[in-house]
Amino acid sequence: MLGKAKLLKVYLGESERYKNKPLYQYLVLWLKEKGVGGVTVSRGIEGYGQDKVLHTARLLELSSDLPIILEIVDLAEKIDPLIPQICSIVPKGLVFSLDIQVHKYGSKQE
Amino acid sequence: MLGKAKLLKVYLGESERYKNKPLYQYLVLWLKEKGVGGVTVSRGIEGYGQDKVLHTARLLELSSDLPIILEIVDLAEKIDPLIPQICSIVPKGLVFSLDIQVHKYGSKQE
Amino acid sequence: MLGKAKLLKVYLGESERYKNKPLYQYLVLWLKEKGVGGVTVSRGIEGYGQDKVLHTARLLELSSDLPIILEIVDLAEKIDPLIPQICSIVPKGLVFSLDIQVHKYGSKQE
């Protein structure tokens, strides 16, 4: 997976669930099963999306639905066919992609 | 907001303030008022910028000024006219943009 | 550092060490010594890479090796010659780059 590849970013809410699981955990396992190269999940502290409702980690709002960000990396040939399925699993989220140049993946080197 | 769009990233310090508010919270509300499509804020654990001062979350340095990252997504037509204002609100930060391909935004699907 | 520049992203494990230091802290100091413009480090809550081992921050797994993400920004002329060294310091990680448009860096403005 060196050279031209793709980064797919998915933004969703921490409280969203799918098949009795947090949606982001479901997605990570689903991507792993599909053999996608690498996935990293981060939690934001504040944000809003299409519904313009602000989610925040400020004091006294501990139960709020914080943003979750997935960064998914693989060749375009691997990622592109999965995008429609990812979009249907993430009904309320934001999904976008961009081209990247991979210099190292695991034990191989440019 | 499907197809070609723009990701604007803004890096600033958690302790920076603007009009009696943390700067990043001011920015999120300002972007929401301007009708910008989506914003996600994350907090880093370490970093440095132009002044080459290292900010870190290591033990015994709890009060340090951690990096805050804003990810702002919308069409270029929406984001480009706001960039000069964002740059003047963020005097010490880093602001950059890149082109993205949006596959899903809220309830719509590619 | 305004106009066309480069974002280099490095993904590694929080528990990886190099020369008696957490690897990510070593890398940040090394990049600062090399005069690289800006670096921001974030910690993810879950992820997997080439070995397909899932690292997660879920309950009862507090000691797990969480993902660390470095975002490194400078001109391509500054970053490109450092990529082979970064790749050799990060034996198990993912390293990729993309072109960005810098609108502000520190006290200067577009």
PDB file of N, CA, C and O in Angstrom, chain B residues 3-42:
ATOM      1  N   GLY B   3     -20.102  15.962  -3.573  1.00  0.00           N
ATOM      2  CA  GLY B   3     -19.109  16.232  -4.614  1.00  0.00           C
ATOM      3  C   GLY B   3     -17.969  17.074  -4.087  1.00  0.00           C
ATOM      4  O   GLY B   3     -17.644  17.022  -2.918  1.00  0.00           O
ATOM      5  N   LYS B   4     -17.378  17.863  -4.984  1.00  0.00           N
ATOM      6  CA  LYS B   4     -16.183  18.647  -4.655  1.00  0.00           C
ATOM      7  C   LYS B   4     -16.474  19.682  -3.565  1.00  0.00           C
ATOM      8  O   LYS B   4     -17.376  20.506  -3.710  1.00  0.00           O
ATOM      9  N   ALA B   5     -15.698  19.650  -2.501  1.00  0.00           N
ATOM     10  CA  ALA B   5     -15.891  20.623  -1.418  1.00  0.00           C
ATOM     11  C   ALA B   5     -14.533  20.934  -0.799  1.00  0.00           C
ATOM     12  O   ALA B   5     -13.489  20.559  -1.355  1.00  0.00           O
ATOM     13  N   LYS B   6     -14.553  21.621   0.329  1.00  0.00           N
ATOM     14  CA  LYS B   6     -13.295  22.072   0.928  1.00  0.00           C
ATOM     15  C   LYS B   6     -13.258  21.756   2.418  1.00  0.00           C
ATOM     16  O   LYS B   6     -14.261  21.892   3.116  1.00  0.00           O
ATOM     17  N   LEU B   7     -12.073  21.320   2.874  1.00  0.00           N
ATOM     18  CA  LEU B   7     -11.808  21.141   4.302  1.00  0.00           C
ATOM     19  C   LEU B   7     -10.839  22.240   4.721  1.00  0.00           C
ATOM     20  O   LEU B   7      -9.751  22.366   4.156  1.00  0.00           O
ATOM     21  N   LEU B   8     -11.258  23.037   5.707  1.00  0.00           N
ATOM     22  CA  LEU B   8     -10.385  24.080   6.251  1.00  0.00           C
ATOM     23  C   LEU B   8      -9.984  23.652   7.648  1.00  0.00           C
ATOM     24  O   LEU B   8     -10.845  23.320   8.469  1.00  0.00           O
ATOM     25  N   LYS B   9      -8.681  23.606   7.916  1.00  0.00           N
ATOM     26  CA  LYS B   9      -8.225  23.232   9.257  1.00  0.00           C
ATOM     27  C   LYS B   9      -7.590  24.433   9.945  1.00  0.00           C
ATOM     28  O   LYS B   9      -6.791  25.151   9.343  1.00  0.00           O
ATOM     29  N   VAL B  10      -7.976  24.631  11.204  1.00  0.00           N
ATOM     30  CA  VAL B  10      -7.461  25.741  11.996  1.00  0.00           C
ATOM     31  C   VAL B  10      -6.844  25.173  13.268  1.00  0.00           C
ATOM     32  O   VAL B  10      -7.468  24.360  13.955  1.00  0.00           O
ATOM     33  N   TYR B  11      -5.606  25.551  13.564  1.00  0.00           N
ATOM     34  CA  TYR B  11      -4.898  25.119  14.770  1.00  0.00           C
ATOM     35  C   TYR B  11      -4.661  26.331  15.643  1.00  0.00           C
ATOM     36  O   TYR B  11      -4.091  27.329  15.179  1.00  0.00           O
ATOM     37  N   LEU B  12      -5.062  26.246  16.922  1.00  0.00           N
ATOM     38  CA  LEU B  12      -4.827  27.356  17.841  1.00  0.00           C
ATOM     39  C   LEU B  12      -4.594  26.800  19.240  1.00  0.00           C
ATOM     40  O   LEU B  12      -4.560  25.582  19.431  1.00  0.00           O
ATOM     41  N   GLY B  13      -4.385  27.684  20.216  1.00  0.00           N
ATOM     42  CA  GLY B  13      -4.119  27.257  21.587  1.00  0.00           C
ATOM     43  C   GLY B  13      -5.384  27.289  22.431  1.00  0.00           C
ATOM     44  O   GLY B  13      -6.202  28.210  22.296  1.00  0.00           O
ATOM     45  N   GLU B  14      -5.543  26.277  23.309  1.00  0.00           N
ATOM     46  CA  GLU B  14      -6.761  26.167  24.113  1.00  0.00           C
ATOM     47  C   GLU B  14      -6.970  27.382  25.009  1.00  0.00           C
ATOM     48  O   GLU B  14      -8.094  27.725  25.347  1.00  0.00           O
ATOM     49  N   SER B  15      -5.878  28.036  25.412  1.00  0.00           N
ATOM     50  CA  SER B  15      -6.019  29.153  26.356  1.00  0.00           C
ATOM     51  C   SER B  15      -6.281  30.494  25.663  1.00  0.00           C
ATOM     52  O   SER B  15      -6.525  31.498  26.328  1.00  0.00           O
ATOM     53  N   GLU B  16      -6.210  30.533  24.346  1.00  0.00           N
ATOM     54  CA  GLU B  16      -6.474  31.801  23.651  1.00  0.00           C
ATOM     55  C   GLU B  16      -7.938  32.202  23.804  1.00  0.00           C
ATOM     56  O   GLU B  16      -8.826  31.351  23.719  1.00  0.00           O
ATOM     57  N   ARG B  17      -8.164  33.478  24.024  1.00  0.00           N
ATOM     58  CA  ARG B  17      -9.520  33.976  24.223  1.00  0.00           C
ATOM     59  C   ARG B  17      -9.847  35.083  23.225  1.00  0.00           C
ATOM     60  O   ARG B  17      -8.945  35.725  22.680  1.00  0.00           O
ATOM     61  N   TYR B  18     -11.140  35.268  22.995  1.00  0.00           N
ATOM     62  CA  TYR B  18     -11.599  36.303  22.066  1.00  0.00           C
ATOM     63  C   TYR B  18     -12.973  36.741  22.542  1.00  0.00           C
ATOM     64  O   TYR B  18     -13.856  35.903  22.732  1.00  0.00           O
ATOM     65  N   LYS B  19     -13.146  38.038  22.779  1.00  0.00           N
ATOM     66  CA  LYS B  19     -14.430  38.575  23.251  1.00  0.00           C
ATOM     67  C   LYS B  19     -14.972  37.789  24.450  1.00  0.00           C
ATOM     68  O   LYS B  19     -16.115  37.288  24.425  1.00  0.00           O
ATOM     69  N   ASN B  20     -14.126  37.642  25.488  1.00  0.00           N
ATOM     70  CA  ASN B  20     -14.532  36.981  26.747  1.00  0.00           C
ATOM     71  C   ASN B  20     -14.921  35.518  26.621  1.00  0.00           C
ATOM     72  O   ASN B  20     -15.694  35.012  27.433  1.00  0.00           O
ATOM     73  N   LYS B  21     -14.404  34.848  25.621  1.00  0.00           N
ATOM     74  CA  LYS B  21     -14.742  33.452  25.387  1.00  0.00           C
ATOM     75  C   LYS B  21     -13.492  32.710  24.938  1.00  0.00           C
ATOM     76  O   LYS B  21     -12.623  33.330  24.332  1.00  0.00           O
ATOM     77  N   PRO B  22     -13.391  31.404  25.210  1.00  0.00           N
ATOM     78  CA  PRO B  22     -12.309  30.670  24.556  1.00  0.00           C
ATOM     79  C   PRO B  22     -12.419  30.888  23.047  1.00  0.00           C
ATOM     80  O   PRO B  22     -13.526  30.813  22.498  1.00  0.00           O
ATOM     81  N   LEU B  23     -11.284  31.162  22.418  1.00  0.00           N
ATOM     82  CA  LEU B  23     -11.291  31.488  20.981  1.00  0.00           C
ATOM     83  C   LEU B  23     -11.953  30.412  20.146  1.00  0.00           C
ATOM     84  O   LEU B  23     -12.717  30.687  19.214  1.00  0.00           O
ATOM     85  N   TYR B  24     -11.695  29.122  20.481  1.00  0.00           N
ATOM     86  CA  TYR B  24     -12.253  28.068  19.622  1.00  0.00           C
ATOM     87  C   TYR B  24     -13.774  28.009  19.746  1.00  0.00           C
ATOM     88  O   TYR B  24     -14.462  27.721  18.772  1.00  0.00           O
ATOM     89  N   GLN B  25     -14.297  28.324  20.953  1.00  0.00           N
ATOM     90  CA  GLN B  25     -15.758  28.317  21.111  1.00  0.00           C
ATOM     91  C   GLN B  25     -16.376  29.499  20.364  1.00  0.00           C
ATOM     92  O   GLN B  25     -17.446  29.368  19.763  1.00  0.00           O
ATOM     93  N   TYR B  26     -15.681  30.628  20.409  1.00  0.00           N
ATOM     94  CA  TYR B  26     -16.144  31.790  19.646  1.00  0.00           C
ATOM     95  C   TYR B  26     -16.216  31.438  18.154  1.00  0.00           C
ATOM     96  O   TYR B  26     -17.205  31.720  17.469  1.00  0.00           O
ATOM     97  N   LEU B  27     -15.147  30.813  17.659  1.00  0.00           N
ATOM     98  CA  LEU B  27     -15.085  30.462  16.236  1.00  0.00           C
ATOM     99  C   LEU B  27     -16.197  29.505  15.818  1.00  0.00           C
ATOM    100  O   LEU B  27     -16.798  29.664  14.753  1.00  0.00           O
ATOM    101  N   VAL B  28     -16.465  28.492  16.639  1.00  0.00           N
ATOM    102  CA  VAL B  28     -17.507  27.516  16.295  1.00  0.00           C
ATOM    103  C   VAL B  28     -18.856  28.221  16.178  1.00  0.00           C
ATOM    104  O   VAL B  28     -19.603  28.014  15.207  1.00  0.00           O
ATOM    105  N   LEU B  29     -19.166  29.089  17.154  1.00  0.00           N
ATOM    106  CA  LEU B  29     -20.457  29.798  17.114  1.00  0.00           C
ATOM    107  C   LEU B  29     -20.520  30.763  15.923  1.00  0.00           C
ATOM    108  O   LEU B  29     -21.559  30.884  15.257  1.00  0.00           O
ATOM    109  N   TRP B  30     -19.407  31.416  15.646  1.00  0.00           N
ATOM    110  CA  TRP B  30     -19.332  32.350  14.517  1.00  0.00           C
ATOM    111  C   TRP B  30     -19.559  31.606  13.190  1.00  0.00           C
ATOM    112  O   TRP B  30     -20.309  32.063  12.317  1.00  0.00           O
ATOM    113  N   LEU B  31     -18.950  30.435  13.039  1.00  0.00           N
ATOM    114  CA  LEU B  31     -19.112  29.638  11.815  1.00  0.00           C
ATOM    115  C   LEU B  31     -20.550  29.135  11.678  1.00  0.00           C
ATOM    116  O   LEU B  31     -21.099  29.078  10.572  1.00  0.00           O
ATOM    117  N   LYS B  32     -21.144  28.777  12.818  1.00  0.00           N
ATOM    118  CA  LYS B  32     -22.542  28.313  12.822  1.00  0.00           C
ATOM    119  C   LYS B  32     -23.464  29.455  12.376  1.00  0.00           C
ATOM    120  O   LYS B  32     -24.367  29.244  11.550  1.00  0.00           O
ATOM    121  N   GLU B  33     -23.226  30.650  12.908  1.00  0.00           N
ATOM    122  CA  GLU B  33     -24.015  31.820  12.517  1.00  0.00           C
ATOM    123  C   GLU B  33     -23.891  32.117  11.022  1.00  0.00           C
ATOM    124  O   GLU B  33     -24.840  32.568  10.380  1.00  0.00           O
ATOM    125  N   LYS B  34     -22.686  31.892  10.486  1.00  0.00           N
ATOM    126  CA  LYS B  34     -22.446  32.143   9.061  1.00  0.00           C
ATOM    127  C   LYS B  34     -23.060  31.042   8.190  1.00  0.00           C
ATOM    128  O   LYS B  34     -22.956  31.089   6.961  1.00  0.00           O
ATOM    129  N   GLY B  35     -23.592  29.995   8.853  1.00  0.00           N
ATOM    130  CA  GLY B  35     -24.241  28.921   8.096  1.00  0.00           C
ATOM    131  C   GLY B  35     -23.282  27.904   7.500  1.00  0.00           C
ATOM    132  O   GLY B  35     -23.648  27.158   6.587  1.00  0.00           O
ATOM    133  N   VAL B  36     -22.060  27.830   8.027  1.00  0.00           N
ATOM    134  CA  VAL B  36     -21.082  26.861   7.507  1.00  0.00           C
ATOM    135  C   VAL B  36     -21.559  25.438   7.820  1.00  0.00           C
ATOM    136  O   VAL B  36     -22.040  25.156   8.925  1.00  0.00           O
ATOM    137  N   GLY B  37     -21.392  24.536   6.866  1.00  0.00           N
ATOM    138  CA  GLY B  37     -21.982  23.203   6.900  1.00  0.00           C
ATOM    139  C   GLY B  37     -21.682  22.349   8.115  1.00  0.00           C
ATOM    140  O   GLY B  37     -22.590  21.771   8.722  1.00  0.00           O
ATOM    141  N   GLY B  38     -20.424  22.226   8.484  1.00  0.00           N
ATOM    142  CA  GLY B  38     -20.085  21.363   9.613  1.00  0.00           C
ATOM    143  C   GLY B  38     -18.738  21.732  10.200  1.00  0.00           C
ATOM    144  O   GLY B  38     -17.803  22.106   9.481  1.00  0.00           O
ATOM    145  N   VAL B  39     -18.643  21.616  11.523  1.00  0.00           N
ATOM    146  CA  VAL B  39     -17.400  21.931  12.234  1.00  0.00           C
ATOM    147  C   VAL B  39     -17.175  20.870  13.304  1.00  0.00           C
ATOM    148  O   VAL B  39     -18.111  20.508  14.019  1.00  0.00           O
ATOM    149  N   THR B  40     -15.952  20.372  13.404  1.00  0.00           N
ATOM    150  CA  THR B  40     -15.587  19.439  14.462  1.00  0.00           C
ATOM    151  C   THR B  40     -14.318  19.944  15.132  1.00  0.00           C
ATOM    152  O   THR B  40     -13.361  20.304  14.464  1.00  0.00           O
ATOM    153  N   VAL B  41     -14.329  19.957  16.474  1.00  0.00           N
ATOM    154  CA  VAL B  41     -13.188  20.441  17.256  1.00  0.00           C
ATOM    155  C   VAL B  41     -12.555  19.273  18.005  1.00  0.00           C
ATOM    156  O   VAL B  41     -13.266  18.480  18.625  1.00  0.00           O
ATOM    157  N   SER B  42     -11.219  19.171  17.949  1.00  0.00           N
ATOM    158  CA  SER B  42     -10.497  18.161  18.716  1.00  0.00           C
ATOM    159  C   SER B  42      -9.403  18.832  19.535  1.00  0.00           C
ATOM    160  O   SER B  42      -8.954  19.929  19.197  1.00  0.00           O
TER     161      SER B  42
END
